N, CA, C and O atoms as a CHARMM CRD file, in Angstrom:
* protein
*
  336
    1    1 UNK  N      0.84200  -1.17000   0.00000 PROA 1      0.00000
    2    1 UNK  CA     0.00000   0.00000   0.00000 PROA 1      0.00000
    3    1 UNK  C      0.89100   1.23800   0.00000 PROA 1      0.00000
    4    1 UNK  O      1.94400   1.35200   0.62700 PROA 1      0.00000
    5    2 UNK  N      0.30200   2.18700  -0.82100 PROA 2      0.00000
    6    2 UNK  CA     1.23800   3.46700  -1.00100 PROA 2      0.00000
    7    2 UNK  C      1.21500   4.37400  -0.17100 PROA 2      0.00000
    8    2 UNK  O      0.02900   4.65900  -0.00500 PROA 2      0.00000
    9    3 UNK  N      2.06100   5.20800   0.66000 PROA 3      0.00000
   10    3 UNK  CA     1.77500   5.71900   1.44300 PROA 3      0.00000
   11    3 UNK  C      0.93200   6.99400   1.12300 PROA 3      0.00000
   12    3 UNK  O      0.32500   7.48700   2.07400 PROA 3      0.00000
   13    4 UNK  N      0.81700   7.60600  -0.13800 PROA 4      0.00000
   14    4 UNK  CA    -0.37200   8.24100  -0.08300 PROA 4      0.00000
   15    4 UNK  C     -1.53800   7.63000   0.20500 PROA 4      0.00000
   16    4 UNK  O     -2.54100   8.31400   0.40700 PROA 4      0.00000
   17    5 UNK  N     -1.58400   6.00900   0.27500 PROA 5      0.00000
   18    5 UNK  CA    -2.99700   5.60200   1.13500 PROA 5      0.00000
   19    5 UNK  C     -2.97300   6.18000   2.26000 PROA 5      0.00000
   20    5 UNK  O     -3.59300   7.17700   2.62800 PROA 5      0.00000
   21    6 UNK  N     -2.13700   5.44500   2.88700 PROA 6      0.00000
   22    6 UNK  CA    -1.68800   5.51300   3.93400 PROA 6      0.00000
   23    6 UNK  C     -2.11000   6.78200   5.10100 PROA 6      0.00000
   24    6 UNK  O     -2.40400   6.81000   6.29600 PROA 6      0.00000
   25    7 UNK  N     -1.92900   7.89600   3.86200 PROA 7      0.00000
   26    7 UNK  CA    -2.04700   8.99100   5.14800 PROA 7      0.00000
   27    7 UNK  C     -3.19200   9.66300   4.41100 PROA 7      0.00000
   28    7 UNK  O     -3.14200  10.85700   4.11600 PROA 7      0.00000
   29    8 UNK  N     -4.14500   8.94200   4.14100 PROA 8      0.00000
   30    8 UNK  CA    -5.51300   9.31600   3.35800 PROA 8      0.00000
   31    8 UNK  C     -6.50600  10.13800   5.15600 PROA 8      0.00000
   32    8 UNK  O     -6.53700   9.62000   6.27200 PROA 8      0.00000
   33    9 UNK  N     -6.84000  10.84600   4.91700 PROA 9      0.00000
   34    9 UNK  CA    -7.63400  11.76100   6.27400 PROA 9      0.00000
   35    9 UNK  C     -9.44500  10.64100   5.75200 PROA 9      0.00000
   36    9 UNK  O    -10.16100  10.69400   4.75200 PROA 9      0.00000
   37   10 UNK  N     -9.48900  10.08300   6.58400 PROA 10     0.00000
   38   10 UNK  CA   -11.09900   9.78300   6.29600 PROA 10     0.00000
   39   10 UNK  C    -12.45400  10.01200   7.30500 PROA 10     0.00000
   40   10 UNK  O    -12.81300   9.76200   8.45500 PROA 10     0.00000
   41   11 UNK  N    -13.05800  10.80000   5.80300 PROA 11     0.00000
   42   11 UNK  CA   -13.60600  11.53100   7.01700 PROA 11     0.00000
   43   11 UNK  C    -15.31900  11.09700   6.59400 PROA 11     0.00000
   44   11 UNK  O    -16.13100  11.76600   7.23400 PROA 11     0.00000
   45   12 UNK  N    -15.73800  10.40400   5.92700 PROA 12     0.00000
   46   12 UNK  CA   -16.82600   9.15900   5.58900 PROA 12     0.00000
   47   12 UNK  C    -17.28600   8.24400   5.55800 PROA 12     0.00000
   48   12 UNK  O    -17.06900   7.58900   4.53800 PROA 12     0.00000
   49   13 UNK  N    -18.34900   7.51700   6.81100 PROA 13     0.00000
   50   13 UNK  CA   -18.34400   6.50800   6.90100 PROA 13     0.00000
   51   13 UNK  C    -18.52300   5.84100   6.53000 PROA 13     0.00000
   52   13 UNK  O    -18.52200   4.76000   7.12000 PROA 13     0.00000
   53   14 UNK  N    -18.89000   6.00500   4.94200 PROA 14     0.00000
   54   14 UNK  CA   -18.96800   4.51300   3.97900 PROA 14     0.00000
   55   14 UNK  C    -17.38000   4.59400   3.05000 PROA 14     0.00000
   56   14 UNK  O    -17.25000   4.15700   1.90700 PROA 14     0.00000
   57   15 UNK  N    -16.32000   5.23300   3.83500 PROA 15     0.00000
   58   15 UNK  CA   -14.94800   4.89200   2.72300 PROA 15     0.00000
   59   15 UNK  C    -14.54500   3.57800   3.23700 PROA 15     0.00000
   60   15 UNK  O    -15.09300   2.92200   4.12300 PROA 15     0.00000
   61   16 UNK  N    -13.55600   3.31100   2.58100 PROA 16     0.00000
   62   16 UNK  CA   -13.79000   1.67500   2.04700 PROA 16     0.00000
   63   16 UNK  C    -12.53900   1.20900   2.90500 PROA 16     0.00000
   64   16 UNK  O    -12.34300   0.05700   3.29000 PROA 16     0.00000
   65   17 UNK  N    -11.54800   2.55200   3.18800 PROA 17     0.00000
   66   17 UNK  CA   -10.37400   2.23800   3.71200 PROA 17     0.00000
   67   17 UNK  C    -10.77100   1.97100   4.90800 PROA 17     0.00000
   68   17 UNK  O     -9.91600   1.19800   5.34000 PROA 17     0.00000
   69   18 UNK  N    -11.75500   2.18400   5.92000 PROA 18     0.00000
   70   18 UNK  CA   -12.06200   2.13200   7.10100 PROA 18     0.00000
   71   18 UNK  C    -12.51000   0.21000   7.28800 PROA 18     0.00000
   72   18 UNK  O    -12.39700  -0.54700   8.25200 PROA 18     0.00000
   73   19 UNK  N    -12.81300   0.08300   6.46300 PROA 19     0.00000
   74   19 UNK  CA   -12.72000  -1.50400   6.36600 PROA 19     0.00000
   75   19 UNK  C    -11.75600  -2.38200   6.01100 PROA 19     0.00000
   76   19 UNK  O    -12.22300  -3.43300   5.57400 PROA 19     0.00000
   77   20 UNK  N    -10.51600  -2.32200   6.04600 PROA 20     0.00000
   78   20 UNK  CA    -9.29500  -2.59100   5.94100 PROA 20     0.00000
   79   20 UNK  C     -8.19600  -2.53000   6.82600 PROA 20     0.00000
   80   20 UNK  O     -8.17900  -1.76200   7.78900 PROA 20     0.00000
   81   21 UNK  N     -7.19800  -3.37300   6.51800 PROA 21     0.00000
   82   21 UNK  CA    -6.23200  -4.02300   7.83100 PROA 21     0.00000
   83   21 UNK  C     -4.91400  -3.24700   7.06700 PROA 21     0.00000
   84   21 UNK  O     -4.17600  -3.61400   6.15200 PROA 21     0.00000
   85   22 UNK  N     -4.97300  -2.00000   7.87900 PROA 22     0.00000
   86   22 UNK  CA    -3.51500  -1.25400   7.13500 PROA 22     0.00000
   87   22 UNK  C     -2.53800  -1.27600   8.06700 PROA 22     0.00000
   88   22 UNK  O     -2.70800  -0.88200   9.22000 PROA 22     0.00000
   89   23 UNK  N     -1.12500  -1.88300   7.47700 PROA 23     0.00000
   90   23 UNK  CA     0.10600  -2.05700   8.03900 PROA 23     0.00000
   91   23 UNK  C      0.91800  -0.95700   7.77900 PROA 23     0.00000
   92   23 UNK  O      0.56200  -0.29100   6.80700 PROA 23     0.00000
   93   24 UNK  N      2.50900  -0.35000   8.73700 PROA 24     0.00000
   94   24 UNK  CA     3.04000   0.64500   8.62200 PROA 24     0.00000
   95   24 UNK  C      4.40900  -0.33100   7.68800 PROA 24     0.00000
   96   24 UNK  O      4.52500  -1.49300   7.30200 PROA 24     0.00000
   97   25 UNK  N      4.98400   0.51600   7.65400 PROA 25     0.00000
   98   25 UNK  CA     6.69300  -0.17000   6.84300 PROA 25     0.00000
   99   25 UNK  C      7.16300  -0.75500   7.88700 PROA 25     0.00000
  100   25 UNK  O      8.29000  -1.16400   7.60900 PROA 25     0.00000
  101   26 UNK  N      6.83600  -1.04300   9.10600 PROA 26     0.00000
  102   26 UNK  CA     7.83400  -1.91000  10.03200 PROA 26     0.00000
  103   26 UNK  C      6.42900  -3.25600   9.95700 PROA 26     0.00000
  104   26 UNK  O      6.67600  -4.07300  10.84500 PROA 26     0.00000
  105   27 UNK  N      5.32600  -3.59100   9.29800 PROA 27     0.00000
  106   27 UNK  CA     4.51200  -4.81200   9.50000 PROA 27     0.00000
  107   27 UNK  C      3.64200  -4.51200  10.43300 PROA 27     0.00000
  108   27 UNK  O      2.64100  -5.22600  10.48100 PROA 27     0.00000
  109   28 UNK  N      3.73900  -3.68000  11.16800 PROA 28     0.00000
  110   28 UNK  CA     2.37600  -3.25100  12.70900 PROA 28     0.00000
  111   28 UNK  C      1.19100  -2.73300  11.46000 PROA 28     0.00000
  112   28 UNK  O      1.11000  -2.13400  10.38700 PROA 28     0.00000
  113   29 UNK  N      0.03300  -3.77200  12.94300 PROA 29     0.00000
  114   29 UNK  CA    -1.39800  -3.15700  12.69500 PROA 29     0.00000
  115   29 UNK  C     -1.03800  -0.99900  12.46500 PROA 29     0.00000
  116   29 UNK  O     -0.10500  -0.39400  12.99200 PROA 29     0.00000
  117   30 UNK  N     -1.96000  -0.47800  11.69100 PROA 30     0.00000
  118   30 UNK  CA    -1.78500   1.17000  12.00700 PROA 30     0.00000
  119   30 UNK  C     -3.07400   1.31500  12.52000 PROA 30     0.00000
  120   30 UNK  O     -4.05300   0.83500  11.94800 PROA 30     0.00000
  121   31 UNK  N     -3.15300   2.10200  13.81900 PROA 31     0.00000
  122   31 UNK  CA    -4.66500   2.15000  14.33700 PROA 31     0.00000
  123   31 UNK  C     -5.61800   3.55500  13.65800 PROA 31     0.00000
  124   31 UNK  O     -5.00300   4.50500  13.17300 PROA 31     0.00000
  125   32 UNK  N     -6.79700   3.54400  13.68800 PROA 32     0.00000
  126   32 UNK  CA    -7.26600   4.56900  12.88100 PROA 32     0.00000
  127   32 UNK  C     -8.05800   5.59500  14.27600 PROA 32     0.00000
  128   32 UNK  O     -9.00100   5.31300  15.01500 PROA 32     0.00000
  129   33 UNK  N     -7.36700   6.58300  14.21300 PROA 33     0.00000
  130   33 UNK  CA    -7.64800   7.52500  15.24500 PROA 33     0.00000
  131   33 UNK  C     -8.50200   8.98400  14.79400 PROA 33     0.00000
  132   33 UNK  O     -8.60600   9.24400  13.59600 PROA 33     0.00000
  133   34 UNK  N     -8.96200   9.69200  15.59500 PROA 34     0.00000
  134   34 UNK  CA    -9.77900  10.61000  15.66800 PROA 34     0.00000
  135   34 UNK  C     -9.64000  11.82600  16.03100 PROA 34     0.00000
  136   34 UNK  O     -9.98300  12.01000  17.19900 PROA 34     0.00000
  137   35 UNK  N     -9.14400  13.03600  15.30000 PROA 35     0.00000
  138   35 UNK  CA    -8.95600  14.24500  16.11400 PROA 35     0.00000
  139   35 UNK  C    -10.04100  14.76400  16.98500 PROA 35     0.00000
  140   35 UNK  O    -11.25000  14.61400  16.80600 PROA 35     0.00000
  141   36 UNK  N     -9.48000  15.36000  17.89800 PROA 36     0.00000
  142   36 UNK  CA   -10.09300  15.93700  19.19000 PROA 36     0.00000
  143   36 UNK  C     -9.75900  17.52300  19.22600 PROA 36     0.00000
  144   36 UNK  O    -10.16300  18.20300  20.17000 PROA 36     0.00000
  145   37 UNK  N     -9.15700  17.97700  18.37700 PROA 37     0.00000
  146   37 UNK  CA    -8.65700  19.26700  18.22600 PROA 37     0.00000
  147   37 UNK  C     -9.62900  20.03100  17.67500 PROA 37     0.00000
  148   37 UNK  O    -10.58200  19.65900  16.99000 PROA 37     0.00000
  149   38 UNK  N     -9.15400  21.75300  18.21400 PROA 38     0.00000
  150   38 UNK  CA   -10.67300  22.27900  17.23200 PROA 38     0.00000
  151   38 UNK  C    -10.11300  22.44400  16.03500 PROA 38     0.00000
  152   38 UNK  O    -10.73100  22.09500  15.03000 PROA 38     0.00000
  153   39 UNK  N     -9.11500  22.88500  15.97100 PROA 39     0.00000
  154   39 UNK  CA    -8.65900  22.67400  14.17100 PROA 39     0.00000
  155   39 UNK  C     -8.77400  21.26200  13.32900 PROA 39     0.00000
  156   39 UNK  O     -8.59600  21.20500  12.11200 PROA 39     0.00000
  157   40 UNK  N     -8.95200  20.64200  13.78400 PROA 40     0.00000
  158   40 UNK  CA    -8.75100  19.37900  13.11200 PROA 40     0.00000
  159   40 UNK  C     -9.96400  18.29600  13.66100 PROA 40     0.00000
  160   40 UNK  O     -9.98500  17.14000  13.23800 PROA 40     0.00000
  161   41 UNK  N    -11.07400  18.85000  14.75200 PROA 41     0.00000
  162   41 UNK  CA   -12.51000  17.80900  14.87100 PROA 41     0.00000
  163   41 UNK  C    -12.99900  17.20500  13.97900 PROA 41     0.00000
  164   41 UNK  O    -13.47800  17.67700  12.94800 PROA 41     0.00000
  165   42 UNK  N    -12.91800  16.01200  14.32000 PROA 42     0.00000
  166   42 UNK  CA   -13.49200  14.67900  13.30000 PROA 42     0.00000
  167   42 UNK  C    -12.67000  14.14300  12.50500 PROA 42     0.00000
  168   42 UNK  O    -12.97700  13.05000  12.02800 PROA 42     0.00000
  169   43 UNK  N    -11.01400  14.95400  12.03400 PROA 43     0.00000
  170   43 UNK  CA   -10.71600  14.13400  11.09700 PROA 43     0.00000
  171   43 UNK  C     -9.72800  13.14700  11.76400 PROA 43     0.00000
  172   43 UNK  O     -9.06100  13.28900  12.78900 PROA 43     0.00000
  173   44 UNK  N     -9.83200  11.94900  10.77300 PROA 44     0.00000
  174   44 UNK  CA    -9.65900  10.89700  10.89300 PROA 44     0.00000
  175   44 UNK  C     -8.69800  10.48300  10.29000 PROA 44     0.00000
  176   44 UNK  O     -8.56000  10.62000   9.07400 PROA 44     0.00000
  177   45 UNK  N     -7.76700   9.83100  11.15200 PROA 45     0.00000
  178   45 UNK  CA    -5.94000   9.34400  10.88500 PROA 45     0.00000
  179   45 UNK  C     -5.50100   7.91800  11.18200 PROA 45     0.00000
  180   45 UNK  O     -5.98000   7.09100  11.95900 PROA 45     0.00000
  181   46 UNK  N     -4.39400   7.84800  10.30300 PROA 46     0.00000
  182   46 UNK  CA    -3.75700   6.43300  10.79600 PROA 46     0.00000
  183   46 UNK  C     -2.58500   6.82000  11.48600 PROA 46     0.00000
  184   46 UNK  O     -1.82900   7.71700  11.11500 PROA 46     0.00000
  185   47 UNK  N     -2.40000   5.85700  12.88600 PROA 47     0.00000
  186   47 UNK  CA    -1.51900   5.93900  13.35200 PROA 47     0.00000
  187   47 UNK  C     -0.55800   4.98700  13.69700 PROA 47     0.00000
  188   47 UNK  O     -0.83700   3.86100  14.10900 PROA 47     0.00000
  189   48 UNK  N      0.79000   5.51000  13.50100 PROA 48     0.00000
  190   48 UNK  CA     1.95700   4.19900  13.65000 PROA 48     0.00000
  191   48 UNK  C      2.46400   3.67100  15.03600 PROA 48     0.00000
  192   48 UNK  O      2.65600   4.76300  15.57000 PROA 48     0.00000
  193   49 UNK  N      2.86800   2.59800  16.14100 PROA 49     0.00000
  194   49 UNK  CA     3.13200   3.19100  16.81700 PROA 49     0.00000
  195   49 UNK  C      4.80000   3.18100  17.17200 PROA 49     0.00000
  196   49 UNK  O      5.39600   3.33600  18.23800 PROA 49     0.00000
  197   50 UNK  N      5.24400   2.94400  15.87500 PROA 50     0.00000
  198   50 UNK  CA     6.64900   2.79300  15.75300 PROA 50     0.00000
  199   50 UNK  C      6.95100   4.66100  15.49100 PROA 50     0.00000
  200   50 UNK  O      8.12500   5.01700  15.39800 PROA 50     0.00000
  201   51 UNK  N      5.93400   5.62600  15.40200 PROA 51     0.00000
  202   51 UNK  CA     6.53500   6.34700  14.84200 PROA 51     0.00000
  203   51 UNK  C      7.41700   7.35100  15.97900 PROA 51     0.00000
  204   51 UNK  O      6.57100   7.14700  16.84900 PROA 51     0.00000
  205   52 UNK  N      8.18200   8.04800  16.51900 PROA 52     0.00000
  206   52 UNK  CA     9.24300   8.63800  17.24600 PROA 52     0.00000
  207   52 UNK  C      8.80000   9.85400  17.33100 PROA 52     0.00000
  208   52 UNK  O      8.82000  10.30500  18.47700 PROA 52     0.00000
  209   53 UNK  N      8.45100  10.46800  16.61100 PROA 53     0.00000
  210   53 UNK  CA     8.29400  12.14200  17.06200 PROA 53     0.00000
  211   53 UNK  C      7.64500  12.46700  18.09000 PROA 53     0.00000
  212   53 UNK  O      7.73300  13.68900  18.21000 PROA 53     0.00000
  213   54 UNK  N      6.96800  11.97300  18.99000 PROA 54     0.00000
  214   54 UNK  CA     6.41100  12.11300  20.23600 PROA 54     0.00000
  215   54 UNK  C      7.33300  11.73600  21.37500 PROA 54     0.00000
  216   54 UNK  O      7.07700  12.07500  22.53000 PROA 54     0.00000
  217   55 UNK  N      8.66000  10.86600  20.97400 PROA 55     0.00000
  218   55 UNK  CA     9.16700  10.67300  21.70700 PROA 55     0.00000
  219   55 UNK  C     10.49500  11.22700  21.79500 PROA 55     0.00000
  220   55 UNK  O     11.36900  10.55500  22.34300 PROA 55     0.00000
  221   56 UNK  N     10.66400  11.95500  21.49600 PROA 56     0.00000
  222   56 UNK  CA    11.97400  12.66100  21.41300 PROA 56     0.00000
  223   56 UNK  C     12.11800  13.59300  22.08500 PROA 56     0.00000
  224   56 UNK  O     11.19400  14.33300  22.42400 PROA 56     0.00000
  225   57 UNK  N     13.25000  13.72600  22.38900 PROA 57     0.00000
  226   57 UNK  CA    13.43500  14.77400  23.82000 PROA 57     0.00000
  227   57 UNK  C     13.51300  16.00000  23.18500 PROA 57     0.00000
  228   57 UNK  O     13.99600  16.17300  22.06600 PROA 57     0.00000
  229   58 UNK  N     12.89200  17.11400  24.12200 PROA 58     0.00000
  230   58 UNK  CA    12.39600  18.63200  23.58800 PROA 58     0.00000
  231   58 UNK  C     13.43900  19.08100  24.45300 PROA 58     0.00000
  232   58 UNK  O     13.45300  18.67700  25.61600 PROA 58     0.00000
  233   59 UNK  N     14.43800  19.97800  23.97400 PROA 59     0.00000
  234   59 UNK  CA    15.38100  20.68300  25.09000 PROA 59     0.00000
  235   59 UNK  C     14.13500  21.45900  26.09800 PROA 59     0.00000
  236   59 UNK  O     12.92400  21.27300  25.98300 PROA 59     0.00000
  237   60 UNK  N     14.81700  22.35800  27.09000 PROA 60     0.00000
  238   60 UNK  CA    14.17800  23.01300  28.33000 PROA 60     0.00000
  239   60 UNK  C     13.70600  24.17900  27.64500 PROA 60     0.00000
  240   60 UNK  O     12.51900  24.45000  27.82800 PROA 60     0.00000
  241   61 UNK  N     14.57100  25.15000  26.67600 PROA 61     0.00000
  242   61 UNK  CA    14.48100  26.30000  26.09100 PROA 61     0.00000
  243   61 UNK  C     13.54600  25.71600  25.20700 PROA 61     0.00000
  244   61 UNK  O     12.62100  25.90300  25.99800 PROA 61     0.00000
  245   62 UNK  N     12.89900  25.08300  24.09900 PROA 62     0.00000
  246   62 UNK  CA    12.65400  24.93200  23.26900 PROA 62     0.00000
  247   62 UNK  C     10.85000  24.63300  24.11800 PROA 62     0.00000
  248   62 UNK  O      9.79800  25.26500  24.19900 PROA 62     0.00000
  249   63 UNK  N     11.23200  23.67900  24.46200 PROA 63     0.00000
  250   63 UNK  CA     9.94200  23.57900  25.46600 PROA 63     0.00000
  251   63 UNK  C      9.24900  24.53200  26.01800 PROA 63     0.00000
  252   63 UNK  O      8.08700  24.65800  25.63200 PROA 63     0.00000
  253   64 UNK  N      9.77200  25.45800  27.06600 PROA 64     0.00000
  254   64 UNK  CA     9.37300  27.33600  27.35100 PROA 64     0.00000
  255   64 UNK  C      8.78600  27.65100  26.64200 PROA 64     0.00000
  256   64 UNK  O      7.58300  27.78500  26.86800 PROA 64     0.00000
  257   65 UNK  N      9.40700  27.97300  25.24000 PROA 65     0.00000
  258   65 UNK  CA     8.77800  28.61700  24.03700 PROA 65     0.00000
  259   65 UNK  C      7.74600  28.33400  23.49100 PROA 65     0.00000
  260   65 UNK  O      6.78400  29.08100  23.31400 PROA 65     0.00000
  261   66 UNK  N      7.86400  27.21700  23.17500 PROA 66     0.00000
  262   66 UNK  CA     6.68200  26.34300  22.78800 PROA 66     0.00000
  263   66 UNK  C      5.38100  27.08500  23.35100 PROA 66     0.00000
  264   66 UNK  O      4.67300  27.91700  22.78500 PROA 66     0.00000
  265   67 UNK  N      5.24100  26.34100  25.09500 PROA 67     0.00000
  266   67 UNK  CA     4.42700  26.31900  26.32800 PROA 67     0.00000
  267   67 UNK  C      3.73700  28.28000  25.45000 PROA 67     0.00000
  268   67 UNK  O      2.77400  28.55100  24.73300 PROA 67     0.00000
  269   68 UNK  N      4.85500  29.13100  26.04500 PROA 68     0.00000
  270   68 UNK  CA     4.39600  30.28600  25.60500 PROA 68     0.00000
  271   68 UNK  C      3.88700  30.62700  24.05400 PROA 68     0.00000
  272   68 UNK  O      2.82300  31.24600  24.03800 PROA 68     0.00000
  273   69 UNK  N      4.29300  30.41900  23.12800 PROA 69     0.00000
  274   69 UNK  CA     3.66000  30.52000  21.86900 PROA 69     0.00000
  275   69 UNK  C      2.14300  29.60300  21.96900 PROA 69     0.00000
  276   69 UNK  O      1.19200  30.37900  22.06400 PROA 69     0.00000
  277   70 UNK  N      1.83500  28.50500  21.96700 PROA 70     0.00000
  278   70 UNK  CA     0.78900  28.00300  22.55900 PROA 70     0.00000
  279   70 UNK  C     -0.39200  29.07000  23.12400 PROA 70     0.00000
  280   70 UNK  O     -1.32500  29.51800  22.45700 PROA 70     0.00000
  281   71 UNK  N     -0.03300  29.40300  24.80700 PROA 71     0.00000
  282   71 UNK  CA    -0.53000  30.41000  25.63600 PROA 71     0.00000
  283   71 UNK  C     -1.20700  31.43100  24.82700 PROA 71     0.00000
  284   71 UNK  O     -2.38500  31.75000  24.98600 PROA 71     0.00000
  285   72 UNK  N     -0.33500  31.97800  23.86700 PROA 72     0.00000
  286   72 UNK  CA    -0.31600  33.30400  23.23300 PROA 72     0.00000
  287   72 UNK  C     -1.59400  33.10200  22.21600 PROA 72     0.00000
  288   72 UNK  O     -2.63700  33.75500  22.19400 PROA 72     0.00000
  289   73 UNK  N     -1.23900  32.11300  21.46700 PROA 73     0.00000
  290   73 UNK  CA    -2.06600  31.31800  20.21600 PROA 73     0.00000
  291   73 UNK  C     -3.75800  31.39200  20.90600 PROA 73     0.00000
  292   73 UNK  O     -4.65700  31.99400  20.31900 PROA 73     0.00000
  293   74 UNK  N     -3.97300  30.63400  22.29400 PROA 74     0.00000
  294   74 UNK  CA    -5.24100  30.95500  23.10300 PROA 74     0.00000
  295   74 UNK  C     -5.52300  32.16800  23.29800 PROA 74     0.00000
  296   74 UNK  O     -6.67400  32.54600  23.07900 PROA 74     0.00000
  297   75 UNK  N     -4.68700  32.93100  23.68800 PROA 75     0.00000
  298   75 UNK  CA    -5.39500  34.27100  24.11100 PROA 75     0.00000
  299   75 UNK  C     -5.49200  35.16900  23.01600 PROA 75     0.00000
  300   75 UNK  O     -5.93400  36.29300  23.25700 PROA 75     0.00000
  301   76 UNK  N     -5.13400  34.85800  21.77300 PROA 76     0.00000
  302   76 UNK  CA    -5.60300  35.62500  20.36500 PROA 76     0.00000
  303   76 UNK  C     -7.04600  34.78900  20.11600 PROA 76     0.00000
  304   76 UNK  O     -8.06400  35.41100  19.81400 PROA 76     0.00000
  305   77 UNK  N     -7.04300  33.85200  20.21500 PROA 77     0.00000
  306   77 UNK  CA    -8.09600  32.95800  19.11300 PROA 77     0.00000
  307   77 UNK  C     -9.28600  33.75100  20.19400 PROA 77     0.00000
  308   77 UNK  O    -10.37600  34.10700  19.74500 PROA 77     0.00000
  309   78 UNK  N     -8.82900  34.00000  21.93600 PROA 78     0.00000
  310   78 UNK  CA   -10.54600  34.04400  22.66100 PROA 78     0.00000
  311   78 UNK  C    -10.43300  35.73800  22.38100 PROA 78     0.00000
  312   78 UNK  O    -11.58300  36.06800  22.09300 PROA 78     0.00000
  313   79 UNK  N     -9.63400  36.84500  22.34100 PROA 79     0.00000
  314   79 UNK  CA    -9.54200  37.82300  21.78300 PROA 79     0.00000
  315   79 UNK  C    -10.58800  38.23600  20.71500 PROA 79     0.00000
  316   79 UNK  O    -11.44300  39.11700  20.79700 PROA 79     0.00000
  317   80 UNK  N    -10.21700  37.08000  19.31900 PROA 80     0.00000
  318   80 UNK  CA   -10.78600  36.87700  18.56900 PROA 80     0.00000
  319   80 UNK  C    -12.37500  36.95300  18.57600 PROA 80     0.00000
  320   80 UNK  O    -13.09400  37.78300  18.01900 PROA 80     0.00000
  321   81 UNK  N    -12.72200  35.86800  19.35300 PROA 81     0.00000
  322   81 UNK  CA   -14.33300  35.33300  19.47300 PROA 81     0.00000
  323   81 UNK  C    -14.62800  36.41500  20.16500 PROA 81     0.00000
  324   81 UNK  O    -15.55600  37.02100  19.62800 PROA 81     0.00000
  325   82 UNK  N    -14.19200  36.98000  21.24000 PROA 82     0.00000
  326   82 UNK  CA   -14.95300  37.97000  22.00000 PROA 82     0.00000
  327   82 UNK  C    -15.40200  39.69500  21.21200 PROA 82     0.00000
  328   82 UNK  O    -16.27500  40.50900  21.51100 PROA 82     0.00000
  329   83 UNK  N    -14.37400  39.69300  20.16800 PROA 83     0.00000
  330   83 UNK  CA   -14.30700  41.24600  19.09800 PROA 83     0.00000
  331   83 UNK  C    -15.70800  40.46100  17.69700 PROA 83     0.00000
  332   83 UNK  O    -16.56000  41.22000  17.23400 PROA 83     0.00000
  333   84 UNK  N    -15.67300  39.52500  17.43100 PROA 84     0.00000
  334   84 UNK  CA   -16.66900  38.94000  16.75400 PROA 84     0.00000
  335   84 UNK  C    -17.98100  38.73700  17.38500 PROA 84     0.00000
  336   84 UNK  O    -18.89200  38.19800  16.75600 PROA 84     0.00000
């Protein structure tokens, strides 16, 4: 399977891929997961669980920043809703 299957977003419950046994390049089941985000509610992903980027260490500085850009990102978006 090509990985443009692979990272197909499905977001219909009669697609066809949702009935299918999709493997990653290491042979693992890929589980089919669900955003919970408001940018991204409902859509629908495969996930590896060989994949690493969640697990990699975030320096201390890099992390801070993050935390604060985040923070910042909330208090524009309710900014936002409240001037609308």
């Amino acid at each position: 399977m090509t990985n443009e299957n692979l990272n197909k977003f499905c977001m219909d419950e009669s697609d066809p891929m949702l009935n299918v046994i999709v493997r990653c390049k290491h042979g693992i089941l890929l589980n089919l997961q669900t955003s919970w985000s408001k940018l991204n509610l409902g859509r629908r992903f495969w996930t590896c669980s060989c994949y690493g980027r969640d697990k990699e260490e975030v320096d201390p500085r890099s992390s801070f920043i993050l935390s604060r850009l985040v923070n910042k990102i909330n208090e524009l978006e309710q900014e936002l809703c409240i001037t609308q």
